[in-house]
Coordinates of C-alpha atoms in Angstrom, one line a residue:
M1 CA 34.6 24.4 -8.9
A2 CA 33.4 24.2 -5.2
H3 CA 33.9 20.9 -3.4
S4 CA 31.1 21.3 -0.8
T5 CA 27.7 19.6 -1.1
L6 CA 24.8 21.5 -2.5
F7 CA 21.3 20.6 -1.1
V8 CA 18.6 21.1 -3.9
G9 CA 14.9 21.4 -3.3
L10 CA 12.6 20.5 -6.1
D11 CA 8.9 21.4 -6.1
V12 CA 7.6 19.0 -8.9
H13 CA 4.5 19.5 -10.9
K14 CA 3.3 18.0 -14.1
D15 CA 4.7 20.6 -16.5
S16 CA 7.3 22.5 -14.3
I17 CA 9.8 22.1 -11.5
A18 CA 10.7 25.0 -9.1
V19 CA 14.3 24.6 -8.0
A20 CA 16.2 26.1 -5.1
Y21 CA 19.5 25.1 -3.5
A22 CA 21.1 25.7 -0.1
G23 CA 25.0 25.6 0.4
A24 CA 26.6 23.5 3.1
G25 CA 28.0 26.6 4.9
G26 CA 24.7 27.7 6.4
E27 CA 23.9 30.6 4.1
E28 CA 20.3 31.5 3.1
P29 CA 19.0 29.1 0.3
V30 CA 18.8 30.5 -3.2
F31 CA 15.9 30.2 -5.6
V32 CA 17.2 29.2 -9.1
G33 CA 13.7 29.4 -11.0
T34 CA 11.4 27.1 -12.7
I35 CA 12.3 24.6 -15.2
G36 CA 10.5 22.2 -17.7
T37 CA 10.2 18.4 -16.9
R38 CA 11.8 17.2 -20.0
Q39 CA 15.2 15.3 -19.8
C40 CA 17.0 18.0 -21.6
D41 CA 15.7 20.5 -19.0
L42 CA 16.9 18.2 -16.2
D43 CA 20.4 17.8 -17.8
A44 CA 20.9 21.6 -18.0
L45 CA 20.0 22.0 -14.4
I46 CA 22.5 19.2 -13.3
R47 CA 25.3 20.8 -15.4
R48 CA 24.5 24.2 -13.8
L49 CA 24.5 22.7 -10.2
R50 CA 27.6 20.8 -10.8
A51 CA 29.5 24.1 -11.6
K52 CA 28.7 25.1 -8.2
A53 CA 29.3 22.0 -6.1
R54 CA 30.6 18.5 -7.1
E55 CA 28.0 16.7 -5.1
P56 CA 24.5 18.0 -5.5
V57 CA 21.8 16.2 -3.4
F58 CA 18.3 16.4 -4.5
A59 CA 14.9 16.1 -2.6
Y60 CA 11.3 16.5 -3.8
E61 CA 7.8 15.6 -2.2
A62 CA 6.2 12.2 -3.2
G63 CA 3.1 12.9 -5.1
P64 CA 1.1 12.1 -8.4
C65 CA 4.2 12.5 -10.6
G66 CA 5.7 9.3 -9.4
Y67 CA 9.1 8.3 -9.1
G68 CA 10.4 9.1 -12.7
L69 CA 12.6 12.1 -11.4
Y70 CA 14.2 10.0 -8.8
R71 CA 15.0 7.3 -11.2
A72 CA 16.4 9.9 -13.7
L73 CA 18.6 11.4 -11.1
T74 CA 20.0 8.2 -9.5
K75 CA 20.7 6.9 -13.1
Q76 CA 23.2 9.6 -13.2
A77 CA 24.7 8.5 -9.8
L78 CA 23.1 11.5 -8.1
A79 CA 21.6 11.4 -4.5
C80 CA 18.0 11.9 -4.3
L81 CA 15.4 11.7 -1.6
V82 CA 11.6 11.2 -2.2
V83 CA 10.1 12.9 0.9
A84 CA 7.0 12.0 2.8
P85 CA 4.8 15.2 2.5
S86 CA 3.0 14.5 5.9
L87 CA 6.4 14.5 7.7
I88 CA 7.7 17.7 6.5
P89 CA 8.0 20.2 9.4
R90 CA 5.9 23.2 8.9
R91 CA 5.3 26.2 11.0
A92 CA 1.9 26.7 12.5
G93 CA 1.4 30.2 11.6
D94 CA 2.6 29.9 8.0
R95 CA -0.4 30.4 5.7
V96 CA 1.4 31.3 2.4
K97 CA 2.3 28.4 0.0
T98 CA 4.1 29.0 -3.3
D99 CA 6.2 26.8 -5.5
R100 CA 9.2 29.2 -4.6
R101 CA 8.6 28.9 -0.8
D102 CA 8.3 25.1 -1.0
A103 CA 11.3 24.7 -2.9
L104 CA 13.4 26.8 -0.6
T105 CA 11.9 25.1 2.4
L106 CA 12.9 21.5 1.0
A107 CA 16.4 22.8 0.4
R108 CA 16.7 24.3 3.9
L109 CA 15.2 21.1 5.7
L110 CA 17.4 18.7 3.3
R111 CA 20.6 20.5 4.5
S112 CA 19.4 20.4 8.2
G113 CA 18.6 16.6 7.9
D114 CA 14.8 17.0 8.9
L115 CA 13.3 15.2 5.9
A116 CA 12.0 11.7 6.1
S117 CA 12.3 9.8 2.9
V118 CA 9.8 7.2 1.7
Y119 CA 10.7 3.8 0.0
V120 CA 11.1 3.9 -3.6
P121 CA 10.1 0.5 -5.4
R122 CA 11.9 -0.9 -8.3
V123 CA 10.2 -0.6 -11.7
E124 CA 9.1 -4.2 -11.6
D125 CA 7.8 -4.0 -8.1
E126 CA 5.8 -0.8 -8.9
A127 CA 4.3 -2.8 -11.8
I128 CA 2.9 -5.5 -9.5
R129 CA 1.8 -2.9 -7.1
D130 CA -0.2 -1.1 -9.8
L131 CA -1.9 -4.6 -10.8
C132 CA -2.7 -4.9 -7.2
R133 CA -4.3 -1.6 -6.9
A134 CA -6.2 -2.0 -10.2
R135 CA -7.7 -5.1 -8.6
E136 CA -8.8 -3.2 -5.5
D137 CA -10.3 -0.6 -7.8
A138 CA -12.2 -3.3 -9.7
L139 CA -13.4 -4.9 -6.4
R140 CA -14.5 -1.5 -5.1
D141 CA -16.3 -0.6 -8.5
G142 CA -18.0 -4.0 -8.3
R143 CA -19.4 -3.4 -4.9
A144 CA -20.6 -0.1 -6.0
A145 CA -22.4 -1.5 -9.0
K146 CA -24.0 -4.3 -7.0
S147 CA -25.2 -1.7 -4.4
R148 CA -26.8 0.4 -7.0
L149 CA -28.6 -2.7 -8.6
K150 CA -29.9 -3.7 -5.1
A151 CA -31.0 -0.2 -4.3
L152 CA -33.1 -0.2 -7.4
L153 CA -34.7 -3.5 -6.6
L154 CA -35.5 -2.5 -3.2
R155 CA -37.1 0.7 -4.2
Q156 CA -39.4 -1.3 -6.5
D157 CA -40.1 -3.9 -3.5
I158 CA -38.6 -6.7 -5.7
R159 CA -37.0 -9.0 -3.1
Y160 CA -34.9 -12.1 -3.3
V161 CA -35.9 -14.6 -0.7
G162 CA -32.7 -16.6 -1.0
R163 CA -29.2 -15.6 -0.1
A164 CA -28.0 -12.7 -2.4
N165 CA -24.5 -14.1 -2.8
W166 CA -24.5 -13.4 -6.8
G167 CA -24.1 -17.2 -7.2
P168 CA -25.9 -19.2 -10.0
A169 CA -29.3 -19.3 -8.2
H170 CA -29.2 -15.6 -7.5
L171 CA -28.2 -14.8 -11.2
R172 CA -30.9 -17.1 -12.5
W173 CA -33.4 -15.0 -10.4
L174 CA -32.2 -11.7 -11.7
A175 CA -32.7 -13.0 -15.3
E176 CA -36.3 -13.6 -14.7
V177 CA -36.9 -10.1 -12.9
V178 CA -39.4 -7.8 -14.7
C179 CA -39.6 -4.0 -13.5
P180 CA -43.0 -2.2 -13.4
T181 CA -42.2 0.0 -16.4
P182 CA -39.9 -0.3 -19.6
A183 CA -37.8 2.7 -18.5
Q184 CA -37.0 1.0 -15.1
Q185 CA -36.3 -2.3 -16.9
I186 CA -33.7 -0.6 -19.0
V187 CA -32.1 0.8 -15.9
F188 CA -32.2 -2.7 -14.3
Q189 CA -30.6 -4.2 -17.4
E190 CA -27.9 -1.7 -17.5
Y191 CA -27.2 -2.2 -13.8
V192 CA -27.0 -6.0 -14.3
R193 CA -24.6 -5.5 -17.3
A194 CA -22.4 -3.1 -15.1
V195 CA -22.1 -5.8 -12.3
T196 CA -21.2 -8.5 -15.0
E197 CA -18.6 -6.2 -16.7
Q198 CA -16.9 -5.5 -13.1
Q199 CA -16.9 -9.1 -12.4
E200 CA -15.1 -9.9 -15.7
R201 CA -12.7 -7.1 -15.1
L202 CA -11.9 -8.3 -11.8
A203 CA -11.3 -11.9 -13.1
R204 CA -9.0 -10.5 -15.9
L205 CA -6.9 -8.6 -13.4
E206 CA -6.6 -11.4 -11.0
H207 CA -5.5 -13.7 -13.8
E208 CA -2.9 -11.3 -14.9
L209 CA -1.7 -10.6 -11.5
A210 CA -1.2 -14.5 -10.9
E211 CA 0.7 -14.6 -14.2
Q212 CA 3.0 -11.6 -13.6
V213 CA 3.8 -12.7 -10.0
R214 CA 5.3 -16.2 -11.3
G215 CA 8.4 -14.4 -12.7
W216 CA 8.7 -11.7 -10.1
R217 CA 11.8 -11.6 -7.9
L218 CA 9.7 -11.6 -4.8
A219 CA 7.5 -14.5 -5.8
P220 CA 9.2 -16.9 -3.2
V221 CA 8.3 -14.4 -0.3
V222 CA 4.8 -14.3 -1.6
E223 CA 4.5 -18.0 -1.6
A224 CA 6.1 -18.3 1.8
L225 CA 3.8 -15.9 3.3
Q226 CA 0.8 -17.9 2.3
A227 CA 1.7 -20.5 5.1
L228 CA 0.2 -18.0 7.6
R229 CA -3.6 -18.5 8.3
G230 CA -5.8 -15.8 6.5
V231 CA -2.8 -14.9 4.2
Q232 CA -3.9 -16.2 0.9
F233 CA -2.5 -15.1 -2.6
T234 CA -4.0 -11.6 -2.8
V235 CA -3.2 -10.6 0.8
A236 CA 0.4 -11.9 0.3
V237 CA 1.1 -10.3 -2.9
T238 CA -0.5 -7.3 -2.0
T239 CA 1.6 -6.9 1.2
V240 CA 4.7 -7.5 -0.7
A241 CA 4.1 -5.3 -3.5
E242 CA 3.1 -2.4 -1.3
L243 CA 6.1 -2.7 1.3
G244 CA 8.8 -4.3 -1.1
D245 CA 11.2 -6.9 0.5
L246 CA 10.3 -7.1 4.2
C247 CA 13.8 -7.9 5.2
R248 CA 14.7 -4.2 4.4
F249 CA 13.4 -3.5 7.9
D250 CA 15.8 -4.2 10.6
R251 CA 13.2 -4.9 13.4
P252 CA 9.6 -6.0 13.0
R253 CA 8.6 -2.8 15.1
Q254 CA 9.7 -0.9 12.0
L255 CA 7.5 -2.8 9.8
M256 CA 4.6 -2.2 12.2
S257 CA 5.3 1.4 12.3
S258 CA 5.4 1.6 8.4
L259 CA 2.0 0.0 8.3
G260 CA 0.6 2.5 10.8
L261 CA -0.4 -0.2 13.1
T262 CA 1.4 1.1 16.2
P263 CA -0.7 3.1 18.9
S264 CA -0.4 6.8 18.9
E265 CA 0.9 8.3 22.3
Y266 CA 0.4 11.5 24.1
S267 CA 2.5 11.5 27.2
S268 CA 3.6 14.3 29.4
G269 CA 5.4 14.1 32.7
A270 CA 4.5 11.1 34.5
T271 CA 1.3 10.7 32.5
R272 CA 1.4 8.2 29.6
H273 CA -1.6 8.0 27.4
L274 CA -1.9 5.5 24.4
G275 CA -4.5 6.2 21.7
G276 CA -5.8 4.6 18.5
I277 CA -3.3 3.3 15.8
T278 CA -1.4 6.0 13.9
K279 CA -2.7 4.9 10.5
A280 CA 0.4 6.6 9.3
G281 CA 1.7 4.3 6.7
N282 CA 0.7 2.2 3.7
G283 CA -3.2 1.9 3.9
H284 CA -3.3 -0.9 1.1
A285 CA -1.2 -3.2 3.1
R286 CA -2.7 -2.2 6.4
R287 CA -6.2 -3.0 5.1
V288 CA -5.4 -6.5 3.7
L289 CA -3.6 -7.4 7.0
V290 CA -6.5 -6.4 9.1
E291 CA -8.7 -8.5 6.8
A292 CA -6.5 -11.4 7.3
A293 CA -6.4 -11.0 10.9
W294 CA -10.0 -11.9 11.2
A295 CA -9.2 -15.5 10.5
Y296 CA -7.6 -15.8 14.0
R297 CA -10.7 -15.4 15.9
Y298 CA -11.3 -19.1 15.5
P299 CA -9.4 -21.8 17.3
A300 CA -5.9 -22.8 15.9
K301 CA -6.2 -25.4 13.2
V302 CA -4.5 -26.3 9.8
S303 CA -7.3 -26.7 7.4
R304 CA -7.0 -28.6 4.1
H305 CA -6.5 -25.4 1.9
L306 CA -3.7 -24.5 4.4
Q307 CA -2.1 -27.8 4.2
L308 CA -1.8 -27.6 0.5
R309 CA 0.0 -24.3 0.7
L310 CA 2.4 -25.6 3.2
Q311 CA 3.5 -28.8 1.3
H312 CA 6.5 -27.3 -0.6
L313 CA 7.9 -24.8 2.1
P314 CA 11.0 -25.3 4.0
K315 CA 10.3 -26.6 7.6
P316 CA 11.1 -23.4 9.5
I317 CA 8.3 -21.6 7.5
P318 CA 5.5 -23.8 8.7
D319 CA 6.9 -23.9 12.3
I320 CA 6.7 -20.1 12.4
A321 CA 3.1 -20.2 10.9
W322 CA 1.9 -22.6 13.4
R323 CA 3.5 -20.6 16.3
A324 CA 1.7 -17.5 14.9
Q325 CA -1.7 -19.4 14.9
V326 CA -1.3 -20.6 18.4
R327 CA -0.3 -17.1 19.7
L328 CA -2.6 -15.0 17.6
C329 CA -5.8 -17.1 18.2
A330 CA -5.2 -17.0 22.0
R331 CA -4.5 -13.3 21.9
F332 CA -7.7 -12.5 20.1
R333 CA -9.6 -14.6 22.7
R334 CA -7.8 -13.0 25.7
L335 CA -8.6 -9.5 24.4
V336 CA -12.2 -10.1 23.8
A337 CA -12.4 -11.8 27.2
R338 CA -11.2 -8.5 28.8
G339 CA -14.0 -6.6 27.2
K340 CA -12.0 -5.2 24.1
N341 CA -14.1 -4.6 21.1
P342 CA -13.5 -7.3 18.5
N343 CA -12.3 -4.5 16.0
I344 CA -9.8 -3.5 18.3
A345 CA -8.6 -6.9 19.1
V346 CA -8.3 -7.8 15.4
V347 CA -6.1 -4.7 14.9
A348 CA -3.8 -5.9 17.6
V349 CA -3.6 -9.4 16.1
A350 CA -2.8 -7.7 12.7
R351 CA 0.1 -5.8 14.3
E352 CA 1.6 -9.0 15.6
L353 CA 0.8 -10.9 12.2
A354 CA 3.1 -8.4 10.5
A355 CA 5.9 -9.3 12.8
F356 CA 5.4 -13.0 11.8
M357 CA 5.4 -12.1 8.2
W358 CA 8.9 -10.4 8.7
A359 CA 10.2 -13.5 10.4
I360 CA 8.9 -15.7 7.5
A361 CA 10.4 -13.3 4.9
R362 CA 13.9 -13.8 6.6
E363 CA 13.6 -17.5 6.3
V364 CA 13.3 -17.4 2.4
P365 CA 16.3 -18.1 0.5
R366 CA 17.5 -15.0 -1.6
G367 CA 18.6 -15.6 -5.0
P368 CA 21.0 -13.1 -7.1
T369 CA 17.9 -11.3 -8.5
A370 CA 16.2 -10.9 -5.1
E371 CA 18.7 -8.6 -3.6

């Protein structure tokens, strides 16, 4: 049996996995073939590779198949990387893509150390993340249903004179709407029903999310983050569910980078040019942080709702939250006064808000289940 490390690249699909490996000696990677995705197929591959090297190291691209393969490999004490597809080096002139070439490329780059891995959440963390994303989907579907209903009414020149906020008065008005023809009335009623169903779906998901978070290992972090202005429950739980424990980042700048909130840069020689944010990170967490940052366009103050969220938190956490308010509210005003577009200013505030979240997460006591 060989004692060197074997670098294994896996091109994973729903029903098949293309396998290639590269030895530590610098020889050309070898394509093994294609296997199935069952556990017995994976076990047979591991036995075959262990006959060649005692320490096989695996890598595959993050994709729609999730982290099941990663968990199956790490359960057997095998090293595995889930690779960010956008960060895989590719030659500009390479226009041929096959499963074989992808597996060989992964094996070669894994050996050279040129692959960047993504964060793999725990099973319970991924479950909370799926709930958060299901809530986002319901919110998006609800907006689309409302837009279709309002478009129908506008085409028929049926106008609501009040504020269309879908409150009790607006709903009573909708119940009295009569369309010009029976066919249009049926369409109207179906659209109203679709809006109602999406609202009920959203309410169910929000209730279930609140129930599941109570027993979550990161629930104390979610509660502590709500000390920040603009960071209510959904913003806090979405941020933590998408990013995991914020303390896994050594510095706040790493957190900002993972959110894609850092400026892009194109510098050459003595010329340094900063562009828009990279957006190279978790878009779900970035979106809710930018939404939360809009709360800092107003002067710093502790509202009644915020005071209630601060009541049972250790003193260092409200202190950090207040420093965040003072700094971020002033920063937003300064940027706007300098002529910056408010949208650009609020992104800058969101970037610093992430740093204050990191500081608060470090103040949360860690129990044995939170490690």
